[in-house]
Each structure stands twice: as structure tokens, then as C-alpha cells.
PDB file of C-alpha atoms and ligand atoms in Angstrom:
ATOM      1  CA  UNK A   1      -7.630  10.380 -26.535  1.00 75.00           C
ATOM      2  CA  UNK A   2      -4.617  11.102 -24.364  1.00 94.00           C
ATOM      3  CA  UNK A   3      -4.968  10.070 -20.757  1.00 97.00           C
ATOM      4  CA  UNK A   4      -4.612  12.482 -17.845  1.00 98.00           C
ATOM      5  CA  UNK A   5      -1.623  11.293 -15.867  1.00 98.00           C
ATOM      6  CA  UNK A   6      -2.335  10.707 -12.182  1.00 98.00           C
ATOM      7  CA  UNK A   7       0.630  12.267 -10.404  1.00 98.00           C
ATOM      8  CA  UNK A   8       1.211  10.198  -7.262  1.00 98.00           C
ATOM      9  CA  UNK A   9       3.700  12.676  -5.837  1.00 97.00           C
ATOM     10  CA  UNK A  10       1.224  15.578  -6.075  1.00 98.00           C
ATOM     11  CA  UNK A  11      -1.667  13.574  -4.612  1.00 98.00           C
ATOM     12  CA  UNK A  12       0.611  12.309  -1.817  1.00 98.00           C
ATOM     13  CA  UNK A  13       1.495  15.924  -0.967  1.00 97.00           C
ATOM     14  CA  UNK A  14      -2.227  16.644  -0.568  1.00 98.00           C
ATOM     15  CA  UNK A  15      -2.524  13.659   1.764  1.00 98.00           C
ATOM     16  CA  UNK A  16       0.379  15.006   3.825  1.00 98.00           C
ATOM     17  CA  UNK A  17      -1.077  18.503   4.054  1.00 97.00           C
ATOM     18  CA  UNK A  18      -4.380  17.006   5.202  1.00 97.00           C
ATOM     19  CA  UNK A  19      -2.499  15.274   8.024  1.00 98.00           C
ATOM     20  CA  UNK A  20      -0.733  18.392   9.308  1.00 97.00           C
ATOM     21  CA  UNK A  21      -3.517  19.652  11.586  1.00 97.00           C
ATOM     22  CA  UNK A  22      -4.104  16.159  12.983  1.00 98.00           C
ATOM     23  CA  UNK A  23      -0.415  15.725  13.780  1.00 98.00           C
ATOM     24  CA  UNK A  24      -0.391  19.204  15.360  1.00 97.00           C
ATOM     25  CA  UNK A  25      -3.395  18.292  17.556  1.00 97.00           C
ATOM     26  CA  UNK A  26      -1.685  15.102  18.705  1.00 98.00           C
ATOM     27  CA  UNK A  27       1.552  16.916  19.430  1.00 97.00           C
ATOM     28  CA  UNK A  28      -0.323  19.592  21.391  1.00 97.00           C
ATOM     29  CA  UNK A  29      -1.669  16.726  23.510  1.00 96.00           C
ATOM     30  CA  UNK A  30       1.892  15.459  24.056  1.00 96.00           C
ATOM     31  CA  UNK A  31       1.736  12.643  21.515  1.00 97.00           C
ATOM     32  CA  UNK A  32       4.224  12.414  18.662  1.00 98.00           C
ATOM     33  CA  UNK A  33       3.013   9.655  16.333  1.00 98.00           C
ATOM     34  CA  UNK A  34       5.727   7.041  15.923  1.00 98.00           C
ATOM     35  CA  UNK A  35       6.311   4.413  13.236  1.00 98.00           C
ATOM     36  CA  UNK A  36       8.743   1.544  13.740  1.00 98.00           C
ATOM     37  CA  UNK A  37       9.977  -0.460  10.779  1.00 98.00           C
ATOM     38  CA  UNK A  38      11.608  -3.818  11.330  1.00 98.00           C
ATOM     39  CA  UNK A  39      14.161  -4.499   8.616  1.00 98.00           C
ATOM     40  CA  UNK A  40      15.761  -7.921   8.412  1.00 98.00           C
ATOM     41  CA  UNK A  41      18.863  -8.366   6.264  1.00 97.00           C
ATOM     42  CA  UNK A  42      20.500  -5.963   3.865  1.00 95.00           C
ATOM     43  CA  UNK A  43      18.449  -6.069   0.655  1.00 95.00           C
ATOM     44  CA  UNK A  44      19.201  -2.786  -1.152  1.00 93.00           C
ATOM     45  CA  UNK A  45      15.615  -2.586  -2.472  1.00 92.00           C
ATOM     46  CA  UNK A  46      14.147  -2.959   1.023  1.00 96.00           C
ATOM     47  CA  UNK A  47      16.609  -0.393   2.362  1.00 96.00           C
ATOM     48  CA  UNK A  48      15.400   2.127  -0.243  1.00 95.00           C
ATOM     49  CA  UNK A  49      11.727   1.459   0.562  1.00 95.00           C
ATOM     50  CA  UNK A  50      12.366   1.793   4.295  1.00 97.00           C
ATOM     51  CA  UNK A  51      14.313   5.022   3.851  1.00 97.00           C
ATOM     52  CA  UNK A  52      11.451   6.486   1.776  1.00 97.00           C
ATOM     53  CA  UNK A  53       8.927   5.596   4.461  1.00 97.00           C
ATOM     54  CA  UNK A  54      11.110   7.105   7.182  1.00 97.00           C
ATOM     55  CA  UNK A  55      11.636  10.304   5.219  1.00 97.00           C
ATOM     56  CA  UNK A  56       7.907  10.694   4.585  1.00 97.00           C
ATOM     57  CA  UNK A  57       7.140  10.267   8.293  1.00 97.00           C
ATOM     58  CA  UNK A  58       9.685  12.868   9.311  1.00 95.00           C
ATOM     59  CA  UNK A  59       8.380  15.317   6.714  1.00 95.00           C
ATOM     60  CA  UNK A  60       5.005  15.321   8.456  1.00 96.00           C
ATOM     61  CA  UNK A  61       6.456  15.512  11.986  1.00 97.00           C
ATOM     62  CA  UNK A  62       6.230  11.864  12.951  1.00 98.00           C
ATOM     63  CA  UNK A  63       8.904   9.929  14.767  1.00 97.00           C
ATOM     64  CA  UNK A  64      10.312   7.089  12.650  1.00 98.00           C
ATOM     65  CA  UNK A  65      12.684   4.414  13.834  1.00 97.00           C
ATOM     66  CA  UNK A  66      14.174   1.362  12.156  1.00 98.00           C
ATOM     67  CA  UNK A  67      14.969  -1.811  14.060  1.00 98.00           C
ATOM     68  CA  UNK A  68      17.562  -3.614  11.972  1.00 98.00           C
ATOM     69  CA  UNK A  69      18.236  -7.317  12.385  1.00 98.00           C
ATOM     70  CA  UNK A  70      20.795  -9.454  10.542  1.00 98.00           C
ATOM     71  CA  UNK A  71      19.665 -11.737   7.693  1.00 97.00           C
ATOM     72  CA  UNK A  72      20.541 -14.789   9.787  1.00 96.00           C
ATOM     73  CA  UNK A  73      18.514 -13.756  12.843  1.00 97.00           C
ATOM     74  CA  UNK A  74      16.186 -16.400  14.245  1.00 97.00           C
ATOM     75  CA  UNK A  75      12.415 -16.220  14.080  1.00 98.00           C
ATOM     76  CA  UNK A  76      12.269 -15.945  17.860  1.00 98.00           C
ATOM     77  CA  UNK A  77      14.652 -12.957  17.859  1.00 98.00           C
ATOM     78  CA  UNK A  78      12.410 -11.295  15.300  1.00 98.00           C
ATOM     79  CA  UNK A  79       9.269 -12.085  17.306  1.00 98.00           C
ATOM     80  CA  UNK A  80      10.952 -10.633  20.409  1.00 98.00           C
ATOM     81  CA  UNK A  81      11.802  -7.429  18.511  1.00 98.00           C
ATOM     82  CA  UNK A  82       8.154  -7.067  17.424  1.00 98.00           C
ATOM     83  CA  UNK A  83       6.927  -7.735  20.957  1.00 98.00           C
ATOM     84  CA  UNK A  84       9.212  -5.009  22.350  1.00 98.00           C
ATOM     85  CA  UNK A  85       7.645  -2.553  19.878  1.00 98.00           C
ATOM     86  CA  UNK A  86       4.123  -3.798  20.684  1.00 98.00           C
ATOM     87  CA  UNK A  87       4.625  -2.643  24.285  1.00 98.00           C
ATOM     88  CA  UNK A  88       6.501   0.582  23.481  1.00 98.00           C
ATOM     89  CA  UNK A  89       4.120   3.524  24.099  1.00 97.00           C
ATOM     90  CA  UNK A  90       6.151   5.835  21.836  1.00 97.00           C
ATOM     91  CA  UNK A  91       5.402   3.590  18.870  1.00 98.00           C
ATOM     92  CA  UNK A  92       1.911   3.691  17.344  1.00 98.00           C
ATOM     93  CA  UNK A  93       2.562   1.830  14.110  1.00 98.00           C
ATOM     94  CA  UNK A  94       4.748  -1.179  13.319  1.00 98.00           C
ATOM     95  CA  UNK A  95       5.643  -2.669   9.962  1.00 98.00           C
ATOM     96  CA  UNK A  96       7.900  -5.594   9.193  1.00 98.00           C
ATOM     97  CA  UNK A  97       9.447  -4.980   5.801  1.00 98.00           C
ATOM     98  CA  UNK A  98       8.816  -7.841   3.374  1.00 96.00           C
ATOM     99  CA  UNK A  99      10.131 -10.098   2.022  1.00 96.00           C
ATOM    100  CA  UNK A 100      11.688 -11.807   5.045  1.00 97.00           C
ATOM    101  CA  UNK A 101      14.607 -14.224   4.649  1.00 95.00           C
ATOM    102  CA  UNK A 102      13.803 -17.862   3.925  1.00 94.00           C
ATOM    103  CA  UNK A 103      13.336 -19.934   7.025  1.00 93.00           C
ATOM    104  CA  UNK A 104      11.263 -17.271   8.778  1.00 97.00           C
ATOM    105  CA  UNK A 105       7.516 -17.802   8.862  1.00 98.00           C
ATOM    106  CA  UNK A 106       6.351 -14.400   7.595  1.00 97.00           C
ATOM    107  CA  UNK A 107       2.752 -14.999   8.584  1.00 97.00           C
ATOM    108  CA  UNK A 108       3.663 -15.851  12.164  1.00 98.00           C
ATOM    109  CA  UNK A 109       5.665 -12.620  12.384  1.00 98.00           C
ATOM    110  CA  UNK A 110       2.972 -10.438  10.763  1.00 98.00           C
ATOM    111  CA  UNK A 111       0.260 -11.910  12.974  1.00 98.00           C
ATOM    112  CA  UNK A 112       2.333 -11.053  16.070  1.00 98.00           C
ATOM    113  CA  UNK A 113       2.038  -7.295  15.476  1.00 98.00           C
ATOM    114  CA  UNK A 114      -0.441  -5.702  17.907  1.00 98.00           C
ATOM    115  CA  UNK A 115      -3.738  -5.172  16.066  1.00 98.00           C
ATOM    116  CA  UNK A 116      -3.945  -1.474  16.882  1.00 98.00           C
ATOM    117  CA  UNK A 117      -0.360  -0.919  15.611  1.00 98.00           C
ATOM    118  CA  UNK A 118      -0.765  -2.973  12.405  1.00 98.00           C
ATOM    119  CA  UNK A 119      -0.454  -0.008  10.026  1.00 98.00           C
ATOM    120  CA  UNK A 120       0.191  -2.314   7.058  1.00 98.00           C
ATOM    121  CA  UNK A 121      -3.248  -3.806   7.737  1.00 98.00           C
ATOM    122  CA  UNK A 122      -1.951  -7.323   7.081  1.00 97.00           C
ATOM    123  CA  UNK A 123      -3.230  -8.890  10.293  1.00 97.00           C
ATOM    124  CA  UNK A 124      -6.001 -11.406   9.619  1.00 97.00           C
ATOM    125  CA  UNK A 125      -8.241  -9.627  12.088  1.00 97.00           C
ATOM    126  CA  UNK A 126      -7.852  -6.289  10.286  1.00 97.00           C
ATOM    127  CA  UNK A 127      -8.358  -7.986   6.901  1.00 97.00           C
ATOM    128  CA  UNK A 128     -11.446  -9.746   8.296  1.00 97.00           C
ATOM    129  CA  UNK A 129     -12.901  -6.433   9.496  1.00 97.00           C
ATOM    130  CA  UNK A 130     -12.538  -5.157   5.934  1.00 97.00           C
ATOM    131  CA  UNK A 131     -14.338  -8.223   4.540  1.00 96.00           C
ATOM    132  CA  UNK A 132     -17.253  -7.462   6.846  1.00 94.00           C
ATOM    133  CA  UNK A 133     -17.395  -3.807   5.771  1.00 93.00           C
ATOM    134  CA  UNK A 134     -16.025  -2.402   9.050  1.00 95.00           C
ATOM    135  CA  UNK A 135     -12.497  -1.356   8.089  1.00 95.00           C
ATOM    136  CA  UNK A 136     -10.064  -0.637  10.913  1.00 96.00           C
ATOM    137  CA  UNK A 137      -6.524  -0.466   9.531  1.00 98.00           C
ATOM    138  CA  UNK A 138      -6.555  -1.083   5.772  1.00 98.00           C
ATOM    139  CA  UNK A 139      -3.523  -2.085   3.631  1.00 98.00           C
ATOM    140  CA  UNK A 140      -1.757   0.986   2.296  1.00 98.00           C
ATOM    141  CA  UNK A 141      -1.532   0.265  -1.445  1.00 98.00           C
ATOM    142  CA  UNK A 142      -5.278  -0.400  -1.885  1.00 98.00           C
ATOM    143  CA  UNK A 143      -6.003   2.715   0.196  1.00 98.00           C
ATOM    144  CA  UNK A 144      -3.652   4.693  -2.030  1.00 98.00           C
ATOM    145  CA  UNK A 145      -5.352   3.440  -5.193  1.00 98.00           C
ATOM    146  CA  UNK A 146      -8.763   4.484  -3.823  1.00 98.00           C
ATOM    147  CA  UNK A 147      -7.381   7.901  -2.909  1.00 98.00           C
ATOM    148  CA  UNK A 148      -6.049   8.344  -6.445  1.00 98.00           C
ATOM    149  CA  UNK A 149      -9.409   7.412  -7.969  1.00 98.00           C
ATOM    150  CA  UNK A 150     -11.228   9.798  -5.624  1.00 98.00           C
ATOM    151  CA  UNK A 151      -8.752  12.581  -6.351  1.00 97.00           C
ATOM    152  CA  UNK A 152      -9.541  12.265 -10.059  1.00 97.00           C
ATOM    153  CA  UNK A 153     -13.288  12.264  -9.298  1.00 98.00           C
ATOM    154  CA  UNK A 154     -13.769   8.855 -10.904  1.00 98.00           C
ATOM    155  CA  UNK A 155     -17.214   7.440 -10.189  1.00 97.00           C
ATOM    156  CA  UNK A 156     -17.288   3.874  -8.905  1.00 98.00           C
ATOM    157  CA  UNK A 157     -20.921   3.115  -8.192  1.00 98.00           C
ATOM    158  CA  UNK A 158     -22.392   1.016 -10.984  1.00 98.00           C
ATOM    159  CA  UNK A 159     -19.078   0.869 -12.847  1.00 98.00           C
ATOM    160  CA  UNK A 160     -17.130  -2.222 -13.781  1.00 98.00           C
ATOM    161  CA  UNK A 161     -13.800  -2.443 -11.975  1.00 98.00           C
ATOM    162  CA  UNK A 162     -11.310  -5.109 -13.003  1.00 98.00           C
ATOM    163  CA  UNK A 163      -8.429  -5.917 -10.678  1.00 98.00           C
ATOM    164  CA  UNK A 164      -5.582  -8.036 -12.041  1.00 98.00           C
ATOM    165  CA  UNK A 165      -3.870  -9.603  -9.037  1.00 98.00           C
ATOM    166  CA  UNK A 166      -5.177 -11.610  -6.142  1.00 97.00           C
ATOM    167  CA  UNK A 167      -2.650 -10.980  -3.364  1.00 97.00           C
ATOM    168  CA  UNK A 168      -3.783 -10.438   0.207  1.00 95.00           C
ATOM    169  CA  UNK A 169      -1.780  -7.207   0.242  1.00 96.00           C
ATOM    170  CA  UNK A 170      -3.239  -5.544  -2.859  1.00 98.00           C
ATOM    171  CA  UNK A 171      -5.718  -7.407  -5.084  1.00 98.00           C
ATOM    172  CA  UNK A 172      -8.092  -8.867  -2.528  1.00 98.00           C
ATOM    173  CA  UNK A 173      -8.353  -5.871  -0.156  1.00 98.00           C
ATOM    174  CA  UNK A 174      -8.698  -3.508  -3.123  1.00 98.00           C
ATOM    175  CA  UNK A 175     -11.553  -5.604  -4.521  1.00 98.00           C
ATOM    176  CA  UNK A 176     -13.293  -5.297  -1.139  1.00 98.00           C
ATOM    177  CA  UNK A 177     -12.874  -1.505  -1.078  1.00 98.00           C
ATOM    178  CA  UNK A 178     -14.275  -1.236  -4.616  1.00 98.00           C
ATOM    179  CA  UNK A 179     -17.214  -3.493  -3.735  1.00 97.00           C
ATOM    180  CA  UNK A 180     -17.952  -1.301  -0.701  1.00 97.00           C
ATOM    181  CA  UNK A 181     -18.202   1.689  -3.064  1.00 97.00           C
ATOM    182  CA  UNK A 182     -20.765   0.015  -5.296  1.00 98.00           C
ATOM    183  CA  UNK A 183     -18.538  -1.090  -8.157  1.00 98.00           C
ATOM    184  CA  UNK A 184     -19.085  -4.400  -9.930  1.00 98.00           C
ATOM    185  CA  UNK A 185     -15.729  -6.062  -9.416  1.00 98.00           C
ATOM    186  CA  UNK A 186     -13.958  -8.777 -11.389  1.00 98.00           C
ATOM    187  CA  UNK A 187     -10.711 -10.148  -9.993  1.00 98.00           C
ATOM    188  CA  UNK A 188      -8.390 -11.668 -12.604  1.00 98.00           C
ATOM    189  CA  UNK A 189      -4.815 -12.838 -12.448  1.00 94.00           C
ATOM    190  CA  UNK A 190      -1.956 -13.163 -14.901  1.00 88.00           C
ATOM    191  CA  UNK A 191      -3.152 -16.664 -15.873  1.00 94.00           C
ATOM    192  CA  UNK A 192      -6.751 -15.688 -16.632  1.00 97.00           C
ATOM    193  CA  UNK A 193      -7.564 -16.947 -20.156  1.00 98.00           C
ATOM    194  CA  UNK A 194      -8.404 -14.132 -22.569  1.00 98.00           C
ATOM    195  CA  UNK A 195      -7.510 -11.457 -20.048  1.00 98.00           C
ATOM    196  CA  UNK A 196      -8.207  -8.772 -22.665  1.00 98.00           C
ATOM    197  CA  UNK A 197     -11.888  -9.727 -22.770  1.00 98.00           C
ATOM    198  CA  UNK A 198     -12.123  -8.611 -19.136  1.00 98.00           C
ATOM    199  CA  UNK A 199      -9.855  -5.591 -19.314  1.00 98.00           C
ATOM    200  CA  UNK A 200     -11.664  -4.183 -22.369  1.00 98.00           C
ATOM    201  CA  UNK A 201     -14.892  -3.984 -20.409  1.00 98.00           C
ATOM    202  CA  UNK A 202     -13.302  -2.256 -17.397  1.00 98.00           C
ATOM    203  CA  UNK A 203     -14.244   1.323 -16.563  1.00 98.00           C
ATOM    204  CA  UNK A 204     -11.605   1.103 -13.854  1.00 98.00           C
ATOM    205  CA  UNK A 205      -8.624  -1.204 -14.394  1.00 98.00           C
ATOM    206  CA  UNK A 206      -6.103  -1.832 -11.630  1.00 98.00           C
ATOM    207  CA  UNK A 207      -3.096  -3.933 -12.529  1.00 98.00           C
ATOM    208  CA  UNK A 208      -1.145  -5.563  -9.709  1.00 98.00           C
ATOM    209  CA  UNK A 209       0.236  -8.700 -11.318  1.00 97.00           C
ATOM    210  CA  UNK A 210       3.987  -8.076 -11.106  1.00 96.00           C
ATOM    211  CA  UNK A 211       4.401  -8.679 -14.872  1.00 97.00           C
ATOM    212  CA  UNK A 212       6.034  -5.872 -16.854  1.00 97.00           C
ATOM    213  CA  UNK A 213       3.816  -4.509 -19.638  1.00 96.00           C
ATOM    214  CA  UNK A 214       1.141  -7.165 -19.106  1.00 97.00           C
ATOM    215  CA  UNK A 215      -1.509  -4.654 -20.177  1.00 98.00           C
ATOM    216  CA  UNK A 216      -1.153  -2.857 -23.493  1.00 98.00           C
ATOM    217  CA  UNK A 217      -3.255  -0.107 -25.001  1.00 98.00           C
ATOM    218  CA  UNK A 218      -5.323  -2.491 -27.147  1.00 98.00           C
ATOM    219  CA  UNK A 219      -6.550  -4.117 -23.904  1.00 98.00           C
ATOM    220  CA  UNK A 220      -7.897  -0.858 -22.463  1.00 98.00           C
ATOM    221  CA  UNK A 221     -11.447   0.482 -22.841  1.00 98.00           C
ATOM    222  CA  UNK A 222     -11.350   4.013 -24.293  1.00 98.00           C
ATOM    223  CA  UNK A 223     -11.618   6.557 -21.481  1.00 98.00           C
ATOM    224  CA  UNK A 224     -11.018   4.041 -18.675  1.00 98.00           C
ATOM    225  CA  UNK A 225      -9.086   4.827 -15.494  1.00 98.00           C
ATOM    226  CA  UNK A 226      -5.980   2.634 -15.461  1.00 98.00           C
ATOM    227  CA  UNK A 227      -4.006   2.310 -12.241  1.00 98.00           C
ATOM    228  CA  UNK A 228      -0.635   0.579 -12.439  1.00 98.00           C
ATOM    229  CA  UNK A 229       0.499  -1.004  -9.169  1.00 98.00           C
ATOM    230  CA  UNK A 230       3.418  -2.937 -10.694  1.00 97.00           C
ATOM    231  CA  UNK A 231       6.992  -2.062  -9.797  1.00 94.00           C
ATOM    232  CA  UNK A 232       9.307  -4.248 -11.861  1.00 94.00           C
ATOM    233  CA  UNK A 233      13.077  -3.809 -11.988  1.00 91.00           C
ATOM    234  CA  UNK A 234      14.127  -4.312 -15.621  1.00 93.00           C
ATOM    235  CA  UNK A 235      17.488  -5.740 -16.793  1.00 92.00           C
ATOM    236  CA  UNK A 236      18.668  -2.192 -17.624  1.00 93.00           C
ATOM    237  CA  UNK A 237      18.034  -1.197 -13.992  1.00 89.00           C
ATOM    238  CA  UNK A 238      14.995   0.957 -14.803  1.00 92.00           C
ATOM    239  CA  UNK A 239      11.597   0.541 -13.172  1.00 92.00           C
ATOM    240  CA  UNK A 240       8.624  -0.538 -15.270  1.00 95.00           C
ATOM    241  CA  UNK A 241       4.986  -0.967 -14.366  1.00 97.00           C
ATOM    242  CA  UNK A 242       2.586  -3.729 -15.350  1.00 98.00           C
ATOM    243  CA  UNK A 243       1.051  -1.428 -17.969  1.00 98.00           C
ATOM    244  CA  UNK A 244       2.684  -0.345 -21.217  1.00 98.00           C
ATOM    245  CA  UNK A 245       2.472   3.368 -20.487  1.00 98.00           C
ATOM    246  CA  UNK A 246       2.798   4.769 -24.001  1.00 97.00           C
ATOM    247  CA  UNK A 247       0.191   2.574 -25.707  1.00 98.00           C
ATOM    248  CA  UNK A 248      -2.234   2.795 -22.745  1.00 98.00           C
ATOM    249  CA  UNK A 249      -1.886   6.586 -22.610  1.00 98.00           C
ATOM    250  CA  UNK A 250      -3.324   6.872 -26.099  1.00 98.00           C
ATOM    251  CA  UNK A 251      -6.527   5.071 -25.062  1.00 98.00           C
ATOM    252  CA  UNK A 252      -7.182   5.560 -21.337  1.00 98.00           C
ATOM    253  CA  UNK A 253      -8.899   8.529 -19.716  1.00 98.00           C
ATOM    254  CA  UNK A 254      -6.619   8.463 -16.669  1.00 98.00           C
ATOM    255  CA  UNK A 255      -3.358   6.613 -16.167  1.00 98.00           C
ATOM    256  CA  UNK A 256      -0.952   6.334 -13.252  1.00 98.00           C
ATOM    257  CA  UNK A 257       2.758   6.204 -14.116  1.00 98.00           C
ATOM    258  CA  UNK A 258       5.575   4.038 -12.715  1.00 97.00           C
ATOM    259  CA  UNK A 259       7.564   5.430 -11.014  1.00 96.00           C
ATOM    260  CA  UNK A 260       5.726   8.430  -9.545  1.00 96.00           C
ATOM    261  CA  UNK A 261       2.303   6.819  -9.224  1.00 98.00           C
ATOM    262  CA  UNK A 262       0.934   4.313  -6.743  1.00 98.00           C
ATOM    263  CA  UNK A 263       4.314   3.843  -4.987  1.00 97.00           C
ATOM    264  CA  UNK A 264       4.115   7.405  -3.632  1.00 97.00           C
ATOM    265  CA  UNK A 265       0.533   6.799  -2.525  1.00 98.00           C
ATOM    266  CA  UNK A 266       1.467   3.652  -0.599  1.00 98.00           C
ATOM    267  CA  UNK A 267       3.975   5.617   1.457  1.00 98.00           C
ATOM    268  CA  UNK A 268       1.489   8.462   2.016  1.00 98.00           C
ATOM    269  CA  UNK A 269      -1.193   6.070   3.236  1.00 98.00           C
ATOM    270  CA  UNK A 270       1.289   4.410   5.603  1.00 98.00           C
ATOM    271  CA  UNK A 271       1.873   7.798   7.202  1.00 98.00           C
ATOM    272  CA  UNK A 272      -1.914   8.379   7.285  1.00 98.00           C
ATOM    273  CA  UNK A 273      -2.479   4.988   8.929  1.00 98.00           C
ATOM    274  CA  UNK A 274       0.176   5.772  11.548  1.00 98.00           C
ATOM    275  CA  UNK A 275      -1.522   9.079  12.406  1.00 98.00           C
ATOM    276  CA  UNK A 276      -4.885   7.289  12.625  1.00 98.00           C
ATOM    277  CA  UNK A 277      -3.391   4.600  14.870  1.00 98.00           C
ATOM    278  CA  UNK A 278      -1.859   7.269  17.134  1.00 98.00           C
ATOM    279  CA  UNK A 279      -5.209   9.094  17.406  1.00 98.00           C
ATOM    280  CA  UNK A 280      -6.999   5.901  18.370  1.00 97.00           C
ATOM    281  CA  UNK A 281      -4.349   4.831  20.881  1.00 97.00           C
ATOM    282  CA  UNK A 282      -4.230   8.226  22.546  1.00 93.00           C
ATOM    283  CA  UNK A 283      -8.062   8.367  22.705  1.00 90.00           C
ATOM    284  CA  UNK A 284      -8.079   4.865  24.225  1.00 86.00           C
ATOM    285  CA  UNK A 285      -5.528   5.963  26.862  1.00 81.00           C
ATOM    286  CA  UNK A 286      -7.610   9.029  27.770  1.00 82.00           C
ATOM    287  CA  UNK A 287     -10.866   7.049  28.021  1.00 74.00           C
TER     288      UNK A 287
HETATM  289  N1  LIG B 301       7.400  -4.948   0.854  1.00 84.12           N
HETATM  290  C1  LIG B 301       6.886  -4.498  -0.312  1.00 84.12           C
HETATM  291  N2  LIG B 301       5.733  -3.823  -0.094  1.00 84.12           N
HETATM  292  C2  LIG B 301       5.516  -3.850   1.240  1.00 84.12           C
HETATM  293  C3  LIG B 301       4.491  -3.315   2.060  1.00 84.12           C
HETATM  294  O1  LIG B 301       3.519  -2.685   1.617  1.00 84.12           O
HETATM  295  N3  LIG B 301       4.639  -3.540   3.393  1.00 84.12           N
HETATM  296  C4  LIG B 301       5.689  -4.241   3.895  1.00 84.12           C
HETATM  297  N4  LIG B 301       5.719  -4.421   5.218  1.00 84.12           N
HETATM  298  N5  LIG B 301       6.656  -4.745   3.153  1.00 84.12           N
HETATM  299  C5  LIG B 301       6.572  -4.545   1.831  1.00 84.12           C
END
């Protein structure tokens, strides 16, 4: 078997075209959805991610602004910058690009973002709503993975989904979304003994461990959907996923590549969350 490759760029374009009429309706009502990104320091990787997010927003007609702060800024300066965006009516979504410099309490900063503008979905209240099956704003990477699976028409109800990775940003919220769709979900991590015993029984395998080539073809159930969330910078400067693409491709039914897979979906779902946040905020103002 040779897997069908899940093209994140193509699926992201479909997400964007689905947003066009919603953005047009908002703009007709005098609302231009706005995303603000807070970027602390000058990490080249973060600068690239932020630029990609900004570009995607502008492509769909959103307003995108970046609030840059120096690497040595204080936590209170950062909190003040977030608070100014919380009360700015032109801004409907706020993200603070991670990681933050040492010495800054990331959780305190993330929890200070207004709930209705938390388009990363990292606020404990938004994560809690997801736990209880009433999602409000959901983290973008898990949303992007679900969108990819749906795009490929992959059934989830009654299937075994294995997630490798237990972060609050990807693994845990994704497990909740899969549970909500009727999958039987196992959450592993890179230290799980005999990881292959789990992965070989997975109809859907999502790998978000941050370990290059952790999953090889011999660990994949024939015909399974394999979604690679890993983005690892290798010593030669190239990007590699957590899945060994070539060996997995020979076994899986569907496989997402790195780059060009989930990364594109994360950005698309951030734009989608910003549009959703703008719709809700403008409806709340009209009520
Ligand atoms: N850094 C790496 N991924 C992310 C993300 O999804 N959101 C934010 N805010 N920072 C990140």
C-alpha cells in the first residue's frame, strides 16, 4: 500500500475559501476581524511563525498586527501589552507567541488574555469548556488535525485513535476532540514502554512527541491514518516530522507530510478562530 498524502496547504486553502463569505459579512457590518500577536524577543523561528500567521490573516482580509517587545522586557510590561489588546475593540483575537524568555511566567501571561479573544484556546477556562464537551475556542493544532481527518473522510466513531504526546496545546485537547467524536482514545508519550504495541493497533495515529522519526513504518497498522504534528529542525537545517515519512508511506492509508502538513492547518485554524471570535464579539455588541 502507498498512503495518500494529506496536503495541508490544499486543505488550508479550502478552510480559507470557506471563511471568505463570513469575513465579507463582518466587513459589510463594519467589522474587520483583527488578530494581534505579541512577540517577545528576536527568535528567528518565532519570527517566521508570526510572519506566516500574519500573511495568512491578510490573505483572507483580516487585520493583523504584531506587538513586539524586547527579550529583556519585564513580565509586567508584557501583561500591560496584553491588557491594552484586551480592551482594543479593533482586535478580536490575541496570541502570545511561545516560547517566552526565561523569567517570564508563561501561564500567568496566557491566562491574562481575555477569554473571548483567546484564539489559541490555551486559557484554562476554554480548555475546561472542551473537557466538558462545550467547546468555545479550541487550540488550533488539534482543530487542524480534526479538519484534516474530516477532509479525508476518515471515520472516527468506534475506531482506535492513538495520540503520542500529552501537551496541553496538542495531545490532551486532541484526545478530547477524538473522544467527542466517538473514538476509543489511547494517549501515549515518548516514554511509553513498547510504544509499537499501541501504535500497531491504531486506526488513527497522531504523533506529537517532538522526537524526529519516532514512528517508523513497522509501527503502523496497514491502512491507518497517520498524522505527523512534529516539526523538528535537524542539524542540516531541514525540517523533519516525528514520523519516518518514507517507511510509513509504504504502510499507512493516509499520511501527512512535514513540512506542508499540520503546520499549514494550525495557521488556517488560527485564522478561523479569529473570524469566529470576531463574529461572537460583534454579535455580543449588537445584543
Ligand atoms: N509556538 C509554537 N506553537 C505555538 C502556538 O500554537 N501558539 C503560540 N502562541 N505559540 C506557539
